[in-house]
């Protein structure tokens, strides 16, 4: 399939970096279409771990063109830091294009993100503090600055002078100091000059690639349950990680994508606040967290962990249409006698077979579990499905039965080689 998309099906951190990197070796182009440096993809490349934030996961391969598309929000200084980090690690020969239509995360977005979280107190979202929400807010309220604006000296001066008046008023509301126009303007011009070689019309580029039948991989960021529309609002991010949003966020025809692979962890994790029906606590949570290295790539926060929730997966399936998945981190589950699988919810004493839309209902949900036998064998070196322990195979089959997903890839470790392919896709 020439156009493949990857989408996280839980609350993010499903291992998109590894799978994108896996497919990137077969791709001509890898695209990030939403989010910003709130995402954190770790990729193990020739034994070295790279933590990518805004850069697409194809960046380590010199033959891949990497695109940061119009639906993204970009922090220019942090992106330049990432680029510097690559260069310092010997990755110098990379191809990167950034959409002139992508929004700029301004320093005041970060201030406002943090100030809002403080003001919300106990109701805070638990954001990554990277200014993502305030940047998308400005996009929607037409106060945003875009990467292309950095290259137009006069326009940038005009635009910034208009928007900064309003932003400084907002900062004042939170008792934060204002930004000096001239200092900010000069620093933006400088950043623009450094990024100039990469900034272009990426929609035009991608449409050309589609015509030329190039293989394009759309790399997801965050996960479906963090979608601004369909996630556990307001405990979500400010864009849509669903594959259905990609055409808009990349400027390509709605029907251009041939296939979507959903990414599902063999358990569940979540960073930040918000409902998590199958959450675990105590010793078992600690073991699962440590075995899965569940500490944020961006913020280093310990992630909340829990059992696999197939009701949540069925919901994501219903709002996206995804039919097959990559089951990630299966090796992490080789530690317990029994595994619980959440197969549905109880709300106020009644069984329900849907995901409630209000946060108060989501918080009242009680998970209904089914228990299956586990396996204790180390499976991190297994390369064929047939060689997995019988109970691991049964776990996979049960997930398929409960969700209707077909498990086409199984990941048993962080390295590219630790991947079992049941069905060739890309
Ligand atoms: P924001 O995207 O920084 O505004 O954070 C909003 C919510 O999304 C918080 O709960 C974050 O922890 C979560 N979030 C944002 N990006 C990621 C990610 O890449 N992985 C997991 N959670 C994320």
PDB file of C-alpha atoms in Angstrom, residues 216-420:
ATOM      1  CA  UNK A 216       4.099   7.691   2.337  1.00  0.00           C
ATOM      2  CA  UNK A 217       3.838   6.848   6.003  1.00  0.00           C
ATOM      3  CA  UNK A 218       1.731   9.005   8.314  1.00  0.00           C
ATOM      4  CA  UNK A 219       3.066   8.710  11.798  1.00  0.00           C
ATOM      5  CA  UNK A 220       0.557   9.250  14.579  1.00  0.00           C
ATOM      6  CA  UNK A 221       1.188  11.217  17.742  1.00  0.00           C
ATOM      7  CA  UNK A 222      -0.637  10.727  21.065  1.00  0.00           C
ATOM      8  CA  UNK A 223      -3.555   8.269  21.039  1.00  0.00           C
ATOM      9  CA  UNK A 224      -7.211   8.131  20.072  1.00  0.00           C
ATOM     10  CA  UNK A 225      -8.499   8.590  23.612  1.00  0.00           C
ATOM     11  CA  UNK A 226      -6.664  11.934  23.741  1.00  0.00           C
ATOM     12  CA  UNK A 227      -8.617  13.217  20.713  1.00  0.00           C
ATOM     13  CA  UNK A 228     -10.082  16.676  21.249  1.00  0.00           C
ATOM     14  CA  UNK A 229     -13.429  15.506  19.862  1.00  0.00           C
ATOM     15  CA  UNK A 230     -13.716  11.832  20.741  1.00  0.00           C
ATOM     16  CA  UNK A 231     -11.422  11.436  23.742  1.00  0.00           C
ATOM     17  CA  UNK A 232     -12.046  11.861  27.453  1.00  0.00           C
ATOM     18  CA  UNK A 233     -12.638  15.630  27.127  1.00  0.00           C
ATOM     19  CA  UNK A 234     -11.405  17.865  28.762  1.00  0.00           C
ATOM     20  CA  UNK A 235      -8.571  15.464  29.696  1.00  0.00           C
ATOM     21  CA  UNK A 236      -7.300  15.340  26.133  1.00  0.00           C
ATOM     22  CA  UNK A 237      -4.784  17.056  23.916  1.00  0.00           C
ATOM     23  CA  UNK A 238      -5.775  19.930  21.631  1.00  0.00           C
ATOM     24  CA  UNK A 239      -5.684  18.154  18.275  1.00  0.00           C
ATOM     25  CA  UNK A 240      -7.062  14.908  16.893  1.00  0.00           C
ATOM     26  CA  UNK A 241      -4.726  11.916  16.863  1.00  0.00           C
ATOM     27  CA  UNK A 242      -7.307   9.913  14.897  1.00  0.00           C
ATOM     28  CA  UNK A 243      -6.278   8.771  11.422  1.00  0.00           C
ATOM     29  CA  UNK A 244      -9.523  10.261  10.085  1.00  0.00           C
ATOM     30  CA  UNK A 245      -8.034  13.726  10.759  1.00  0.00           C
ATOM     31  CA  UNK A 246      -4.890  13.140   8.691  1.00  0.00           C
ATOM     32  CA  UNK A 247      -6.180  14.352   5.303  1.00  0.00           C
ATOM     33  CA  UNK A 248      -7.082  17.733   6.816  1.00  0.00           C
ATOM     34  CA  UNK A 249      -3.898  17.970   8.833  1.00  0.00           C
ATOM     35  CA  UNK A 250      -1.655  17.139   5.892  1.00  0.00           C
ATOM     36  CA  UNK A 251      -3.545  18.791   3.038  1.00  0.00           C
ATOM     37  CA  UNK A 252      -4.209  15.676   0.987  1.00  0.00           C
ATOM     38  CA  UNK A 253      -7.428  14.226  -0.498  1.00  0.00           C
ATOM     39  CA  UNK A 254      -9.766  12.562   2.039  1.00  0.00           C
ATOM     40  CA  UNK A 255      -9.566   9.208   0.291  1.00  0.00           C
ATOM     41  CA  UNK A 256      -5.822   9.133  -0.324  1.00  0.00           C
ATOM     42  CA  UNK A 257      -4.923   6.909   2.628  1.00  0.00           C
ATOM     43  CA  UNK A 258      -4.974   3.227   1.767  1.00  0.00           C
ATOM     44  CA  UNK A 259      -4.507   1.628   5.129  1.00  0.00           C
ATOM     45  CA  UNK A 260      -4.342   2.415   8.841  1.00  0.00           C
ATOM     46  CA  UNK A 261      -2.646   0.288  11.472  1.00  0.00           C
ATOM     47  CA  UNK A 262      -3.825   0.861  15.012  1.00  0.00           C
ATOM     48  CA  UNK A 263      -1.261   0.568  17.780  1.00  0.00           C
ATOM     49  CA  UNK A 264      -2.338  -1.120  20.998  1.00  0.00           C
ATOM     50  CA  UNK A 265      -0.232  -1.887  24.012  1.00  0.00           C
ATOM     51  CA  UNK A 266      -0.749  -5.327  25.583  1.00  0.00           C
ATOM     52  CA  UNK A 267      -1.887  -3.327  28.632  1.00  0.00           C
ATOM     53  CA  UNK A 268      -2.897   0.326  29.037  1.00  0.00           C
ATOM     54  CA  UNK A 269      -1.072   3.455  30.171  1.00  0.00           C
ATOM     55  CA  UNK A 270      -1.980   7.064  30.594  1.00  0.00           C
ATOM     56  CA  UNK A 271      -0.030  10.243  31.439  1.00  0.00           C
ATOM     57  CA  UNK A 272      -1.762  13.156  33.079  1.00  0.00           C
ATOM     58  CA  UNK A 273      -5.178  13.368  34.670  1.00  0.00           C
ATOM     59  CA  UNK A 274      -8.502  11.951  33.535  1.00  0.00           C
ATOM     60  CA  UNK A 275     -10.560   8.754  33.633  1.00  0.00           C
ATOM     61  CA  UNK A 276      -8.776   5.415  33.342  1.00  0.00           C
ATOM     62  CA  UNK A 277     -11.269   2.608  34.024  1.00  0.00           C
ATOM     63  CA  UNK A 278      -8.805  -0.304  34.137  1.00  0.00           C
ATOM     64  CA  UNK A 279      -6.106   1.499  36.148  1.00  0.00           C
ATOM     65  CA  UNK A 280      -3.929  -0.564  38.503  1.00  0.00           C
ATOM     66  CA  UNK A 281      -2.365   0.515  41.785  1.00  0.00           C
ATOM     67  CA  UNK A 282       0.095  -0.942  44.290  1.00  0.00           C
ATOM     68  CA  UNK A 283       2.776  -3.565  43.668  1.00  0.00           C
ATOM     69  CA  UNK A 284       1.353  -4.912  40.433  1.00  0.00           C
ATOM     70  CA  UNK A 285       1.221  -1.394  38.969  1.00  0.00           C
ATOM     71  CA  UNK A 286       4.830  -0.776  40.019  1.00  0.00           C
ATOM     72  CA  UNK A 287       5.987  -4.034  38.422  1.00  0.00           C
ATOM     73  CA  UNK A 288       4.102  -3.315  35.202  1.00  0.00           C
ATOM     74  CA  UNK A 289       5.396   0.282  35.098  1.00  0.00           C
ATOM     75  CA  UNK A 290       8.996  -0.819  35.625  1.00  0.00           C
ATOM     76  CA  UNK A 291       8.841  -3.725  33.175  1.00  0.00           C
ATOM     77  CA  UNK A 292       7.311  -1.464  30.528  1.00  0.00           C
ATOM     78  CA  UNK A 293       9.683   1.462  31.313  1.00  0.00           C
ATOM     79  CA  UNK A 294       6.550   3.558  31.693  1.00  0.00           C
ATOM     80  CA  UNK A 295       8.105   6.930  32.351  1.00  0.00           C
ATOM     81  CA  UNK A 296       7.302   9.833  29.995  1.00  0.00           C
ATOM     82  CA  UNK A 297       9.726  10.423  27.094  1.00  0.00           C
ATOM     83  CA  UNK A 298       9.037  14.159  27.272  1.00  0.00           C
ATOM     84  CA  UNK A 299       8.250  14.880  30.911  1.00  0.00           C
ATOM     85  CA  UNK A 300       9.774  11.763  32.603  1.00  0.00           C
ATOM     86  CA  UNK A 301       6.553  11.516  34.633  1.00  0.00           C
ATOM     87  CA  UNK A 302       5.723   7.980  35.818  1.00  0.00           C
ATOM     88  CA  UNK A 303       2.826   6.812  33.671  1.00  0.00           C
ATOM     89  CA  UNK A 304      -0.370   5.427  35.148  1.00  0.00           C
ATOM     90  CA  UNK A 305      -0.775   1.789  34.094  1.00  0.00           C
ATOM     91  CA  UNK A 306      -3.623  -0.701  33.916  1.00  0.00           C
ATOM     92  CA  UNK A 307      -5.033  -3.805  32.250  1.00  0.00           C
ATOM     93  CA  UNK A 308      -5.940  -3.887  28.589  1.00  0.00           C
ATOM     94  CA  UNK A 309      -9.360  -2.323  28.028  1.00  0.00           C
ATOM     95  CA  UNK A 310     -11.145  -3.902  25.062  1.00  0.00           C
ATOM     96  CA  UNK A 311     -14.277  -1.782  25.551  1.00  0.00           C
ATOM     97  CA  UNK A 312     -12.154   1.315  24.994  1.00  0.00           C
ATOM     98  CA  UNK A 313     -10.608  -0.327  21.900  1.00  0.00           C
ATOM     99  CA  UNK A 314     -14.048  -1.131  20.461  1.00  0.00           C
ATOM    100  CA  UNK A 315     -14.984   2.513  20.932  1.00  0.00           C
ATOM    101  CA  UNK A 316     -11.878   3.713  19.072  1.00  0.00           C
ATOM    102  CA  UNK A 317     -12.615   1.180  16.342  1.00  0.00           C
ATOM    103  CA  UNK A 318     -16.112   2.629  15.982  1.00  0.00           C
ATOM    104  CA  UNK A 319     -14.885   6.207  15.543  1.00  0.00           C
ATOM    105  CA  UNK A 320     -12.047   5.368  13.140  1.00  0.00           C
ATOM    106  CA  UNK A 321     -12.857   2.196  11.220  1.00  0.00           C
ATOM    107  CA  UNK A 322      -9.443   0.664  11.895  1.00  0.00           C
ATOM    108  CA  UNK A 323      -9.496  -3.092  11.320  1.00  0.00           C
ATOM    109  CA  UNK A 324      -6.005  -4.289  12.161  1.00  0.00           C
ATOM    110  CA  UNK A 325      -3.552  -3.539  14.886  1.00  0.00           C
ATOM    111  CA  UNK A 326      -0.005  -3.934  16.038  1.00  0.00           C
ATOM    112  CA  UNK A 327       0.066  -5.359  19.554  1.00  0.00           C
ATOM    113  CA  UNK A 328       2.925  -3.677  21.355  1.00  0.00           C
ATOM    114  CA  UNK A 329       5.001  -4.565  24.434  1.00  0.00           C
ATOM    115  CA  UNK A 330       3.638  -8.104  24.719  1.00  0.00           C
ATOM    116  CA  UNK A 331       6.927  -9.161  26.382  1.00  0.00           C
ATOM    117  CA  UNK A 332       6.095  -6.892  29.348  1.00  0.00           C
ATOM    118  CA  UNK A 333       3.236  -9.230  30.323  1.00  0.00           C
ATOM    119  CA  UNK A 334       5.552 -12.227  31.014  1.00  0.00           C
ATOM    120  CA  UNK A 335       5.453 -11.726  34.774  1.00  0.00           C
ATOM    121  CA  UNK A 336       2.151 -12.707  36.319  1.00  0.00           C
ATOM    122  CA  UNK A 337       0.078 -15.879  36.681  1.00  0.00           C
ATOM    123  CA  UNK A 338      -3.164 -14.340  35.532  1.00  0.00           C
ATOM    124  CA  UNK A 339      -3.990 -11.426  33.255  1.00  0.00           C
ATOM    125  CA  UNK A 340      -7.210  -9.435  33.498  1.00  0.00           C
ATOM    126  CA  UNK A 341      -8.831  -8.093  30.351  1.00  0.00           C
ATOM    127  CA  UNK A 342     -11.442  -5.377  30.705  1.00  0.00           C
ATOM    128  CA  UNK A 343     -14.368  -6.590  28.582  1.00  0.00           C
ATOM    129  CA  UNK A 344     -16.989  -3.973  29.387  1.00  0.00           C
ATOM    130  CA  UNK A 345     -18.165  -1.410  31.901  1.00  0.00           C
ATOM    131  CA  UNK A 346     -20.738  -1.041  34.602  1.00  0.00           C
ATOM    132  CA  UNK A 347     -22.218   2.416  35.083  1.00  0.00           C
ATOM    133  CA  UNK A 348     -24.343   3.088  38.161  1.00  0.00           C
ATOM    134  CA  UNK A 349     -24.947  -0.650  38.610  1.00  0.00           C
ATOM    135  CA  UNK A 350     -25.899  -1.304  34.960  1.00  0.00           C
ATOM    136  CA  UNK A 351     -23.801  -3.002  32.282  1.00  0.00           C
ATOM    137  CA  UNK A 352     -23.088  -0.725  29.333  1.00  0.00           C
ATOM    138  CA  UNK A 353     -21.490  -1.496  25.979  1.00  0.00           C
ATOM    139  CA  UNK A 354     -20.419   2.014  25.005  1.00  0.00           C
ATOM    140  CA  UNK A 355     -18.018   4.756  26.066  1.00  0.00           C
ATOM    141  CA  UNK A 356     -19.958   7.437  27.956  1.00  0.00           C
ATOM    142  CA  UNK A 357     -19.545  10.939  26.593  1.00  0.00           C
ATOM    143  CA  UNK A 358     -19.517  12.903  29.833  1.00  0.00           C
ATOM    144  CA  UNK A 359     -16.538  13.016  32.108  1.00  0.00           C
ATOM    145  CA  UNK A 360     -18.581  12.430  35.256  1.00  0.00           C
ATOM    146  CA  UNK A 361     -19.982   9.207  33.786  1.00  0.00           C
ATOM    147  CA  UNK A 362     -16.508   8.155  32.619  1.00  0.00           C
ATOM    148  CA  UNK A 363     -15.266   8.662  36.169  1.00  0.00           C
ATOM    149  CA  UNK A 364     -18.054   6.462  37.591  1.00  0.00           C
ATOM    150  CA  UNK A 365     -17.408   3.540  35.243  1.00  0.00           C
ATOM    151  CA  UNK A 366     -16.449   0.238  36.858  1.00  0.00           C
ATOM    152  CA  UNK A 367     -14.516  -2.197  34.682  1.00  0.00           C
ATOM    153  CA  UNK A 368     -15.786  -5.745  34.143  1.00  0.00           C
ATOM    154  CA  UNK A 369     -12.924  -8.198  33.867  1.00  0.00           C
ATOM    155  CA  UNK A 370     -12.319 -11.569  32.344  1.00  0.00           C
ATOM    156  CA  UNK A 371      -9.284 -13.477  33.552  1.00  0.00           C
ATOM    157  CA  UNK A 372      -6.922 -15.448  31.335  1.00  0.00           C
ATOM    158  CA  UNK A 373      -3.820 -17.498  32.102  1.00  0.00           C
ATOM    159  CA  UNK A 374      -0.501 -15.811  31.564  1.00  0.00           C
ATOM    160  CA  UNK A 375       2.937 -17.113  30.660  1.00  0.00           C
ATOM    161  CA  UNK A 376       6.209 -16.572  32.451  1.00  0.00           C
ATOM    162  CA  UNK A 377       8.615 -17.394  29.622  1.00  0.00           C
ATOM    163  CA  UNK A 378      10.767 -14.602  28.247  1.00  0.00           C
ATOM    164  CA  UNK A 379       9.421 -13.975  24.753  1.00  0.00           C
ATOM    165  CA  UNK A 380      11.698 -11.105  23.800  1.00  0.00           C
ATOM    166  CA  UNK A 381      13.636 -13.230  21.303  1.00  0.00           C
ATOM    167  CA  UNK A 382      10.661 -14.872  19.624  1.00  0.00           C
ATOM    168  CA  UNK A 383      10.446 -13.958  15.943  1.00  0.00           C
ATOM    169  CA  UNK A 384       7.632 -16.267  14.746  1.00  0.00           C
ATOM    170  CA  UNK A 385       4.041 -16.315  15.955  1.00  0.00           C
ATOM    171  CA  UNK A 386       4.101 -20.131  16.122  1.00  0.00           C
ATOM    172  CA  UNK A 387       6.948 -19.986  18.668  1.00  0.00           C
ATOM    173  CA  UNK A 388       5.058 -17.887  21.217  1.00  0.00           C
ATOM    174  CA  UNK A 389       3.935 -19.703  24.392  1.00  0.00           C
ATOM    175  CA  UNK A 390       0.437 -21.136  24.045  1.00  0.00           C
ATOM    176  CA  UNK A 391      -1.020 -18.694  26.601  1.00  0.00           C
ATOM    177  CA  UNK A 392       0.466 -15.704  24.794  1.00  0.00           C
ATOM    178  CA  UNK A 393      -1.225 -16.907  21.607  1.00  0.00           C
ATOM    179  CA  UNK A 394      -4.476 -17.387  23.530  1.00  0.00           C
ATOM    180  CA  UNK A 395      -4.205 -13.808  24.876  1.00  0.00           C
ATOM    181  CA  UNK A 396      -3.802 -12.482  21.333  1.00  0.00           C
ATOM    182  CA  UNK A 397      -6.720 -14.565  20.060  1.00  0.00           C
ATOM    183  CA  UNK A 398      -8.907 -13.356  22.918  1.00  0.00           C
ATOM    184  CA  UNK A 399      -8.102  -9.732  22.088  1.00  0.00           C
ATOM    185  CA  UNK A 400      -9.033 -10.411  18.470  1.00  0.00           C
ATOM    186  CA  UNK A 401     -12.294 -12.097  19.522  1.00  0.00           C
ATOM    187  CA  UNK A 402     -13.283  -9.326  21.916  1.00  0.00           C
ATOM    188  CA  UNK A 403     -12.429  -6.367  19.677  1.00  0.00           C
ATOM    189  CA  UNK A 404     -12.826  -7.690  16.147  1.00  0.00           C
ATOM    190  CA  UNK A 405      -9.343  -6.351  15.375  1.00  0.00           C
ATOM    191  CA  UNK A 406      -6.886  -8.498  13.485  1.00  0.00           C
ATOM    192  CA  UNK A 407      -3.478  -8.517  15.189  1.00  0.00           C
ATOM    193  CA  UNK A 408      -1.043  -8.260  12.275  1.00  0.00           C
ATOM    194  CA  UNK A 409       2.131  -7.250  14.132  1.00  0.00           C
ATOM    195  CA  UNK A 410       3.358  -8.247  17.571  1.00  0.00           C
ATOM    196  CA  UNK A 411       6.162  -6.378  19.267  1.00  0.00           C
ATOM    197  CA  UNK A 412       8.199  -8.233  21.883  1.00  0.00           C
ATOM    198  CA  UNK A 413      10.938  -5.688  22.605  1.00  0.00           C
ATOM    199  CA  UNK A 414      12.197  -2.222  21.733  1.00  0.00           C
ATOM    200  CA  UNK A 415      14.501  -3.284  18.907  1.00  0.00           C
ATOM    201  CA  UNK A 416      13.401  -3.493  15.276  1.00  0.00           C
ATOM    202  CA  UNK A 417      14.273  -7.207  15.188  1.00  0.00           C
ATOM    203  CA  UNK A 418      11.980  -7.920  18.109  1.00  0.00           C
ATOM    204  CA  UNK A 419       8.930  -7.806  15.858  1.00  0.00           C
ATOM    205  CA  UNK A 420       6.675 -10.636  14.760  1.00  0.00           C
TER     206      UNK A 420
END
